Structures are given as structure tokens and as C-alpha cells.
Short mmCIF file of C-alpha atoms and ligand atoms in Angstrom, two decimals:
data_model
loop_
_atom_site.label_atom_id
_atom_site.label_comp_id
_atom_site.label_asym_id
_atom_site.label_seq_id
_atom_site.Cartn_x
_atom_site.Cartn_y
_atom_site.Cartn_z
CA MET A 1 21.52 -56.38 15.82
CA ASN A 2 20.87 -52.65 16.17
CA PRO A 3 20.90 -51.23 12.82
CA GLU A 4 22.59 -48.23 14.44
CA ASN A 5 25.50 -50.00 15.29
CA PRO A 6 27.36 -49.44 12.29
CA LEU A 7 29.73 -52.35 12.11
CA THR A 8 29.11 -55.54 9.60
CA ARG A 9 30.66 -57.31 12.56
CA ILE A 10 28.01 -57.28 15.27
CA VAL A 11 29.73 -55.48 18.35
CA ASP A 12 27.88 -56.12 21.20
CA TYR A 13 30.60 -56.74 23.97
CA LEU A 14 32.14 -53.94 26.41
CA ARG A 15 34.98 -54.85 28.34
CA ILE A 16 34.98 -52.25 31.00
CA SER A 17 38.18 -51.62 33.23
CA ILE A 18 37.28 -50.25 36.58
CA THR A 19 40.89 -49.70 38.07
CA ASP A 20 44.34 -49.71 36.17
CA ARG A 21 45.77 -50.55 39.53
CA CYS A 22 46.54 -54.24 40.73
CA ASN A 23 48.16 -56.32 43.89
CA GLU A 24 50.52 -58.32 41.52
CA ARG A 25 52.90 -57.64 39.01
CA CYS A 26 52.94 -60.08 36.33
CA LEU A 27 56.18 -60.17 34.05
CA TYR A 28 54.52 -59.38 31.05
CA CYS A 29 52.17 -56.70 32.06
CA MET A 30 53.75 -54.63 34.94
CA PRO A 31 57.29 -52.80 34.20
CA GLU A 32 59.22 -53.38 36.82
CA GLY A 33 58.96 -50.37 39.75
CA PHE A 34 55.80 -49.33 38.24
CA SER A 35 53.79 -46.35 39.84
CA ASP A 36 52.32 -44.40 37.27
CA TRP A 37 48.56 -44.97 38.42
CA LYS A 38 45.89 -42.70 37.44
CA LEU A 39 44.91 -40.14 40.14
CA ARG A 40 41.41 -41.04 41.61
CA GLU A 41 39.57 -38.13 39.86
CA GLU A 42 40.90 -39.46 36.62
CA ILE A 43 39.03 -42.88 37.35
CA LEU A 44 35.54 -42.96 36.14
CA THR A 45 32.70 -43.26 39.12
CA TYR A 46 30.69 -46.48 39.12
CA GLU A 47 27.90 -43.93 38.53
CA GLU A 48 29.64 -42.60 35.32
CA ILE A 49 30.62 -46.33 34.18
CA LEU A 50 27.15 -47.26 34.43
CA ALA A 51 25.65 -44.32 32.51
CA ALA A 52 28.30 -45.49 29.81
CA ALA A 53 26.83 -49.11 29.93
CA GLU A 54 23.52 -47.81 29.59
CA THR A 55 24.16 -46.04 26.59
CA ALA A 56 26.14 -48.95 25.21
CA VAL A 57 22.83 -51.28 25.86
CA GLY A 58 20.71 -48.88 23.78
CA LEU A 59 23.24 -49.37 20.77
CA GLY A 60 22.86 -52.98 21.06
CA PHE A 61 25.62 -54.12 23.67
CA ARG A 62 24.45 -57.41 25.65
CA LYS A 63 27.50 -58.82 27.23
CA PHE A 64 29.81 -57.31 29.37
CA ARG A 65 33.19 -58.20 31.27
CA VAL A 66 34.83 -56.10 34.28
CA THR A 67 38.43 -56.13 34.15
CA GLY A 68 41.37 -53.86 35.55
CA GLY A 69 44.40 -53.91 36.54
CA GLU A 70 42.91 -56.08 39.02
CA PRO A 71 39.25 -55.11 39.23
CA LEU A 72 38.74 -56.68 42.53
CA VAL A 73 41.40 -54.22 44.43
CA ARG A 74 38.68 -51.29 43.83
CA LYS A 75 36.30 -50.88 46.67
CA ASP A 76 32.71 -52.02 46.22
CA ALA A 77 33.56 -53.62 43.22
CA GLU A 78 31.06 -56.50 44.07
CA HIS A 79 28.23 -53.91 44.43
CA PHE A 80 29.41 -52.55 40.95
CA VAL A 81 29.09 -55.85 39.24
CA ALA A 82 25.85 -56.47 40.72
CA ASP A 83 24.44 -52.89 39.56
CA LEU A 84 25.76 -53.37 36.06
CA ILE A 85 24.21 -57.02 36.11
CA ALA A 86 20.98 -55.25 37.12
CA LEU A 87 20.87 -52.94 34.36
CA PRO A 88 17.90 -53.44 32.17
CA GLY A 89 19.05 -55.12 28.65
CA VAL A 90 22.46 -56.55 30.15
CA GLU A 91 22.30 -60.05 29.46
CA GLN A 92 25.60 -61.41 30.52
CA VAL A 93 28.23 -60.21 32.89
CA GLY A 94 31.76 -61.71 33.38
CA LEU A 95 34.85 -60.87 35.12
CA SER A 96 38.54 -61.29 34.73
CA THR A 97 40.38 -61.42 37.85
CA ASN A 98 44.03 -62.68 39.26
CA ALA A 99 41.45 -63.98 41.70
CA THR A 100 43.70 -63.46 44.71
CA ARG A 101 40.81 -61.52 46.40
CA LEU A 102 37.95 -63.67 44.92
CA ALA A 103 37.46 -66.15 47.68
CA PRO A 104 35.63 -63.60 50.28
CA ILE A 105 33.00 -62.53 47.34
CA ALA A 106 32.62 -65.26 45.19
CA ARG A 107 29.07 -66.02 46.74
CA HIS A 108 27.96 -62.48 46.71
CA LEU A 109 28.80 -62.31 43.06
CA ALA A 110 27.34 -65.60 42.40
CA GLU A 111 24.03 -64.43 43.94
CA ALA A 112 24.07 -61.35 42.11
CA GLY A 113 23.96 -63.22 39.14
CA LEU A 114 27.50 -62.98 37.58
CA ARG A 115 27.76 -65.44 34.63
CA SER A 116 31.64 -66.05 33.99
CA VAL A 117 35.13 -65.63 35.81
CA ASN A 118 38.11 -65.87 33.80
CA ILE A 119 40.85 -66.30 36.25
CA SER A 120 44.83 -65.74 35.59
CA LEU A 121 46.60 -68.69 36.04
CA ASP A 122 50.19 -69.06 34.64
CA ALA A 123 51.60 -71.78 36.57
CA LEU A 124 50.61 -74.21 38.91
CA ASP A 125 53.92 -74.42 40.94
CA PRO A 126 53.90 -72.04 43.87
CA ALA A 127 57.48 -70.43 43.26
CA ILE A 128 57.04 -70.43 39.53
CA TYR A 129 53.77 -68.60 40.02
CA SER A 130 55.37 -66.15 42.43
CA ARG A 131 58.16 -65.56 39.84
CA ILE A 132 55.60 -64.55 37.35
CA THR A 133 53.14 -62.78 39.45
CA GLY A 134 55.04 -61.74 43.09
CA GLY A 135 51.80 -63.28 44.20
CA LYS A 136 50.54 -66.13 46.28
CA LEU A 137 49.50 -69.20 44.67
CA GLU A 138 47.31 -70.57 47.62
CA GLN A 139 45.12 -67.32 47.48
CA VAL A 140 44.37 -68.21 43.76
CA MET A 141 43.42 -71.69 44.37
CA ALA A 142 40.92 -70.30 47.43
CA GLY A 143 39.59 -68.36 44.98
CA ILE A 144 39.17 -71.20 42.11
CA ASP A 145 37.26 -73.33 44.84
CA ALA A 146 35.19 -70.33 46.23
CA ALA A 147 33.80 -69.57 42.49
CA LEU A 148 33.23 -73.09 41.79
CA GLU A 149 31.54 -73.82 45.15
CA ALA A 150 29.20 -70.47 44.86
CA GLY A 151 28.39 -71.97 41.69
CA ILE A 152 29.32 -69.28 39.21
CA PRO A 153 28.15 -70.83 35.86
CA VAL A 154 31.29 -70.44 33.82
CA VAL A 155 34.86 -70.56 35.29
CA LYS A 156 38.08 -70.30 32.84
CA LEU A 157 41.93 -70.32 33.33
CA ASN A 158 43.99 -68.00 31.41
CA ALA A 159 47.59 -68.76 31.20
CA VAL A 160 49.92 -66.21 29.15
CA LEU A 161 52.68 -68.54 27.47
CA MET A 162 56.34 -67.26 27.85
CA ARG A 163 59.33 -69.37 26.85
CA GLY A 164 61.69 -70.70 29.48
CA VAL A 165 59.28 -69.61 32.25
CA ASN A 166 56.19 -71.88 32.15
CA GLU A 167 56.36 -74.03 29.10
CA HIS A 168 56.86 -77.00 31.66
CA GLN A 169 53.68 -75.63 33.19
CA ILE A 170 51.62 -76.51 29.92
CA TRP A 171 50.63 -80.21 31.14
CA PRO A 172 50.41 -79.68 34.94
CA LEU A 173 48.11 -76.79 34.01
CA ALA A 174 45.93 -78.77 31.67
CA GLN A 175 45.57 -81.65 34.19
CA PHE A 176 44.72 -79.36 36.71
CA ALA A 177 41.91 -77.60 34.75
CA ALA A 178 40.29 -81.12 33.81
CA GLU A 179 40.51 -82.41 37.36
CA LYS A 180 38.36 -78.98 38.39
CA GLY A 181 36.45 -79.60 35.16
CA LEU A 182 37.43 -76.08 33.62
CA ILE A 183 38.31 -74.64 30.23
CA LEU A 184 41.69 -73.69 30.10
CA ARG A 185 43.05 -71.23 27.36
CA PHE A 186 46.61 -70.43 26.48
CA ILE A 187 47.75 -66.91 25.50
CA GLU A 188 50.26 -65.71 23.11
CA LEU A 189 52.30 -62.55 24.46
CA MET A 190 51.07 -59.58 23.02
CA PRO A 191 53.27 -56.30 23.07
CA VAL A 192 50.74 -54.48 25.10
CA SER A 193 53.17 -53.61 27.67
CA LEU A 194 56.46 -52.35 28.12
CA THR A 195 58.37 -55.24 30.30
CA GLU A 196 61.45 -57.06 29.40
CA MET A 197 59.32 -60.14 29.31
CA LEU A 198 57.87 -58.83 25.83
CA ASP A 199 61.05 -59.67 24.20
CA GLU A 200 60.83 -61.93 21.06
CA SER A 201 63.05 -64.53 22.76
CA ASN A 202 60.26 -65.43 25.36
CA PHE A 203 57.58 -65.44 22.54
CA LEU A 204 56.31 -69.03 22.62
CA PRO A 205 54.00 -69.52 19.87
CA ALA A 206 50.43 -71.08 20.48
CA GLY A 207 51.37 -73.60 17.76
CA GLU A 208 54.29 -74.81 19.83
CA ALA A 209 52.28 -75.15 23.15
CA LYS A 210 49.99 -77.31 21.04
CA GLN A 211 52.66 -79.49 20.02
CA ILE A 212 53.88 -79.73 23.72
CA MET A 213 50.50 -80.43 24.68
CA ALA A 214 50.06 -83.21 21.86
CA SER A 215 53.07 -84.76 23.24
CA HIS A 216 51.52 -85.49 26.38
CA THR A 217 47.87 -86.62 25.08
CA PRO A 218 45.68 -86.69 22.02
CA MET A 219 44.14 -83.68 20.83
CA ILE A 220 41.11 -83.15 18.65
CA VAL A 221 39.87 -79.90 17.14
CA ASP A 222 36.75 -78.93 18.80
CA ASP A 223 34.45 -76.61 17.08
CA HIS A 224 32.32 -75.91 19.97
CA HIS A 225 33.14 -72.05 21.29
CA TYR A 226 33.27 -71.58 24.97
CA GLY A 227 33.35 -67.59 25.09
CA ASN A 228 32.83 -64.39 23.20
CA GLY A 229 36.65 -64.98 22.37
CA PRO A 230 38.84 -65.88 19.60
CA ALA A 231 40.33 -68.94 20.69
CA GLN A 232 40.65 -72.26 19.00
CA TYR A 233 39.76 -75.16 21.22
CA PHE A 234 40.93 -78.81 21.48
CA ARG A 235 39.03 -81.71 23.01
CA LEU A 236 41.49 -83.84 25.31
CA PRO A 237 39.47 -87.13 25.42
CA GLU A 238 41.67 -88.65 27.81
CA LEU A 239 41.42 -86.07 30.04
CA ASP A 240 37.45 -85.42 28.96
CA SER A 241 38.37 -81.57 28.84
CA SER A 242 39.03 -78.95 26.34
CA VAL A 243 41.47 -76.49 26.29
CA GLY A 244 41.99 -73.41 23.82
CA PHE A 245 44.64 -71.34 22.12
CA ILE A 246 44.51 -67.59 21.81
CA GLY A 247 47.11 -66.79 19.09
CA ALA A 248 46.65 -63.03 18.73
CA MET A 249 50.09 -63.03 17.14
CA THR A 250 50.17 -66.18 14.85
CA ASN A 251 46.52 -66.45 14.21
CA LEU A 252 46.46 -64.48 10.80
CA HIS A 253 42.38 -64.51 11.32
CA PHE A 254 42.27 -63.36 14.73
CA CYS A 255 40.53 -60.20 14.53
CA GLU A 256 37.96 -61.30 12.02
CA ALA A 257 35.10 -62.01 14.52
CA CYS A 258 36.10 -59.55 17.03
CA ASN A 259 33.19 -58.44 18.82
CA LYS A 260 34.59 -56.02 21.47
CA ILE A 261 35.40 -52.59 22.27
CA ARG A 262 36.90 -51.57 25.68
CA LEU A 263 36.39 -48.79 28.10
CA THR A 264 39.64 -47.96 30.21
CA ALA A 265 39.09 -47.01 33.71
CA ASP A 266 39.86 -43.23 33.08
CA GLY A 267 36.99 -42.95 30.43
CA LYS A 268 38.37 -43.94 27.27
CA ILE A 269 36.75 -46.03 24.56
CA ARG A 270 39.29 -47.95 22.87
CA PRO A 271 37.77 -49.42 19.46
CA CYS A 272 41.08 -52.34 19.43
CA LEU A 273 43.51 -53.42 22.13
CA GLY A 274 46.44 -53.37 19.43
CA ASN A 275 45.61 -49.80 18.07
CA HIS A 276 46.24 -46.60 19.53
CA GLY A 277 42.78 -44.61 18.85
CA GLU A 278 40.79 -43.71 21.87
CA PHE A 279 37.62 -41.60 22.11
CA ASP A 280 37.34 -39.60 25.53
CA LEU A 281 34.01 -40.09 27.07
CA LYS A 282 34.78 -37.55 29.71
CA PRO A 283 33.37 -34.51 27.96
CA ALA A 284 29.99 -36.52 27.91
CA LEU A 285 30.33 -37.11 31.51
CA ARG A 286 31.47 -34.57 33.53
CA PRO A 287 30.35 -31.98 34.73
CA GLU A 288 27.12 -34.08 34.26
CA ILE A 289 26.16 -36.98 32.34
CA ASN A 290 24.76 -36.15 28.94
CA PRO A 291 23.34 -39.12 27.41
CA ALA A 292 23.10 -37.84 23.72
CA LEU A 293 26.70 -37.06 23.63
CA LEU A 294 27.69 -40.34 25.18
CA ARG A 295 25.48 -42.00 22.55
CA GLU A 296 27.39 -39.78 19.88
CA ILE A 297 31.11 -40.71 20.91
CA PHE A 298 30.20 -44.57 21.27
CA LEU A 299 29.13 -44.52 17.84
CA ALA A 300 32.00 -42.45 16.72
CA SER A 301 34.11 -45.23 18.47
CA LEU A 302 32.20 -48.29 16.54
CA ARG A 303 32.69 -46.21 13.20
CA GLU A 304 36.28 -45.99 13.87
CA LYS A 305 36.99 -49.77 15.05
CA PRO A 306 39.80 -50.68 12.62
CA PRO A 307 39.74 -53.93 11.29
CA GLU A 308 42.57 -55.77 12.98
CA HIS A 309 45.14 -55.29 15.39
CA GLN A 310 48.95 -53.69 14.89
CA PHE A 311 50.89 -56.33 16.93
CA ARG A 312 52.59 -57.78 13.92
CA ASN A 313 53.83 -54.11 12.66
CA GLN A 314 56.23 -53.18 15.24
CA TYR A 315 53.56 -51.87 17.46
CA GLN A 316 54.48 -49.70 20.44
CA PRO A 317 52.04 -49.39 23.27
CA GLY A 318 51.00 -46.00 24.43
CA ARG A 319 49.74 -47.39 27.48
CA ILE A 320 50.43 -50.54 29.40
CA MET A 321 47.48 -53.44 29.58
CA THR A 322 46.81 -52.43 33.17
CA ALA A 323 45.90 -48.99 32.04
CA ILE A 324 43.61 -50.26 29.05
CA GLY A 325 42.02 -53.25 30.63
CA GLY A 326 42.61 -56.82 29.87
N1 LIG B 1 49.99 -60.70 26.64
C1 LIG B 1 49.02 -61.61 26.54
N2 LIG B 1 48.35 -61.65 27.91
C2 LIG B 1 48.57 -60.79 28.56
N3 LIG B 1 47.59 -60.48 29.79
C3 LIG B 1 47.83 -59.25 30.39
N4 LIG B 1 49.30 -58.80 29.57
C4 LIG B 1 49.13 -59.43 28.74
C5 LIG B 1 50.41 -59.69 27.54
N5 LIG B 1 51.46 -58.76 27.40
C6 LIG B 1 46.30 -61.18 30.20
C7 LIG B 1 46.36 -61.57 31.63
C8 LIG B 1 45.02 -62.06 32.03
C9 LIG B 1 44.57 -61.16 30.55
C10 LIG B 1 43.41 -60.25 31.43
O1 LIG B 1 45.28 -60.63 30.17
O2 LIG B 1 47.22 -62.93 31.79
O3 LIG B 1 44.63 -63.65 31.69
FE1 LIG B 2 47.79 -57.61 37.75
FE2 LIG B 2 46.72 -58.79 35.46
FE3 LIG B 2 48.73 -57.06 34.99
FE4 LIG B 2 48.98 -59.60 36.36
S1 LIG B 2 48.49 -59.46 34.28
S2 LIG B 2 49.98 -57.49 36.82
S3 LIG B 2 47.25 -59.89 37.46
S4 LIG B 2 46.56 -56.63 35.99
#
């Protein structure tokens, strides 16, 4: 750990959003008819993001994840990912994507050294998938297969739990993940956007999802951690696979091991997804890059990282998740 990193928790993981835009419109993410995208000049250039990443490395950050919006809708995303991987001191780089545009560049990303890709997949039924995302399941399937064929070492699936929408997909998703040899995680809905789906009535607790899974197949607590996140894992011996549950709302210990902060596409450090505080890096990036000031702002954001999220306290999101970064 870097002694200048002022937290007792080791914060060494930076999630970088490279765009707030997306080619899908998931029910829990994008408000209907949303078009309030950031202007191009508000979005950090790749050069500016790499300067921020370099500062992070100097403060002991070793793990990075590229997110959006949908990161692969930004031009040259694969070159940016390769440049980030090549930065001295960067040890692990992952990508979070809806995978609709992954297939054509999966090999390039694998060759650049991409360590992991997290793919959003909330349903296996094409009609339900379309209803949730507005997108085409077949593109995602092509993306998953391409990631596996390219040999990206860790490929994970993320499914957001929605009552009345995809609880009947829990078991098919588990079978599919097992067939493909993938780790699957189920995620509780979090109030990080302003859509109708985020109503209490659609909330499906992780505990209930576990019961649904347990009604299909035996589950055994699995102490292994398959990533940097706060998921709880279970072995499914009959399927010879593991599934995780990310209970941001119902797991009261959720934040204890949080090791990450976020950088938004428009250059704000966000120490916690579920707290409003943000630290603007732009004064340290424009009109020119100022490494000393970058470092100062990063340190301030680490000092102010709150102990836990405010999702259980009538949290009202100030910006939607595409604008924060998943
Ligand atoms: N609640 C829970 N998860 C969400 N994601 C996006 N919005 C929400 C929400 N409101 C997830 C996506 C993706 C990851 C980046 O964040 O499904 O898997
Ligand atoms: Fe796009 Fe991801 Fe939001 Fe879905 S959850 S609309 S894929 S940014």
C-alpha cells in the first residue's frame, strides 16, 4: 500500500467512464427519451484520462476498469484500453460492457492484455432481453463467444434483478453461464438513476434470488472471491460452477471492503457511487496538465471517501448512472 493513500481501506481500484453515451436503454438505467448527453468538449480526452490514471498509479492504484455508458461506443476505445494497459504500474485492466459491439474487437483487446470483461446480461430470452435493453441478444451472444475465443482470462456476466421482469431468467442464466464456464453475478437494483423501474415494487432482494436458485439446485457458500467487488459467491455443484450475489441494498456490510473510486467521463472523481460528493479534475487538466494539482485533488477525494453509501436513506441520484460510470 502506498503510505500517502490516506484510507485504512486500501483503495487501489479506479473505474474510469470514457463516455456517458450508450447504444442501449436499460429499464433501470436510462430514463425514457433521455437525451441529455454531455457535450463533446465536456468529455475528457484519452490523453487527459491517461494523465489522471498516471496520477492514480503514483498513489498506489493498480487496478482499473473501463466503463461507460457503454465504453465501446466511444471511437478508438480499444486503443485507449491498450494505452491504459501499457501504462507503467498498471497491473490489471478490465472492461464493463453490454457486449453488443465487443465481437469485432475482442481479439485486439485480448492481445493488448485485457484481463477481464464484465458483460451485462439480464435475460436469455431474446424478447425479454429486448424489452429490458432495447437491444439485440444475438449481438451480445456474439460478443461473449468472441471474448472467450480471444482468450480474455476472466469473462463474467452481470444480471440486474427486477421483480416481474427477469426472475424467471435466474435459472436459465445460471445454466447458460455454467455451460459457457462463466461466473455470473446477480445485482440488486440500486437507486442510481431516475427511471420508473427503480420503484420499490420492482425490487427483488438478493436473498429472494438465492431462494429461487436454491429451488432449482443445491448451493454451497463459496469463500473464493472472483473479482474486486463485494459479491457473495455460491458453488452450484450440480452445474460445476459458481454464482455471485451483489446485494448493495440488503447487505449491511456491503461497503466495508470497498476498494474503489470512480472517474466520470466529464472528469469528476466520485469517491462513492451512493454519495453525491465529486471532485473536479478539470482545473488540473485544462488548459494544461498539472500533475501536482492532479495528485492533490486525488488525495482530497480519497480523504473524503465516505464509509458507506446512502442508498438506504432516501438517496436521490444527482446524475444518472451512465453519467457516473457503472
Ligand atoms: N442498479 C443496479 N445495477 C445497475 N447497473 C446499471 N444501472 C443499475 C442499477 N440502477 C449495472 C449494469 C451493469 C453494470 C455496469 O451496472 O447492469 O452490469
Ligand atoms: Fe447502457 Fe449499461 Fe445503462 Fe444498459 S445499463 S443503458 S447497457 S449504460
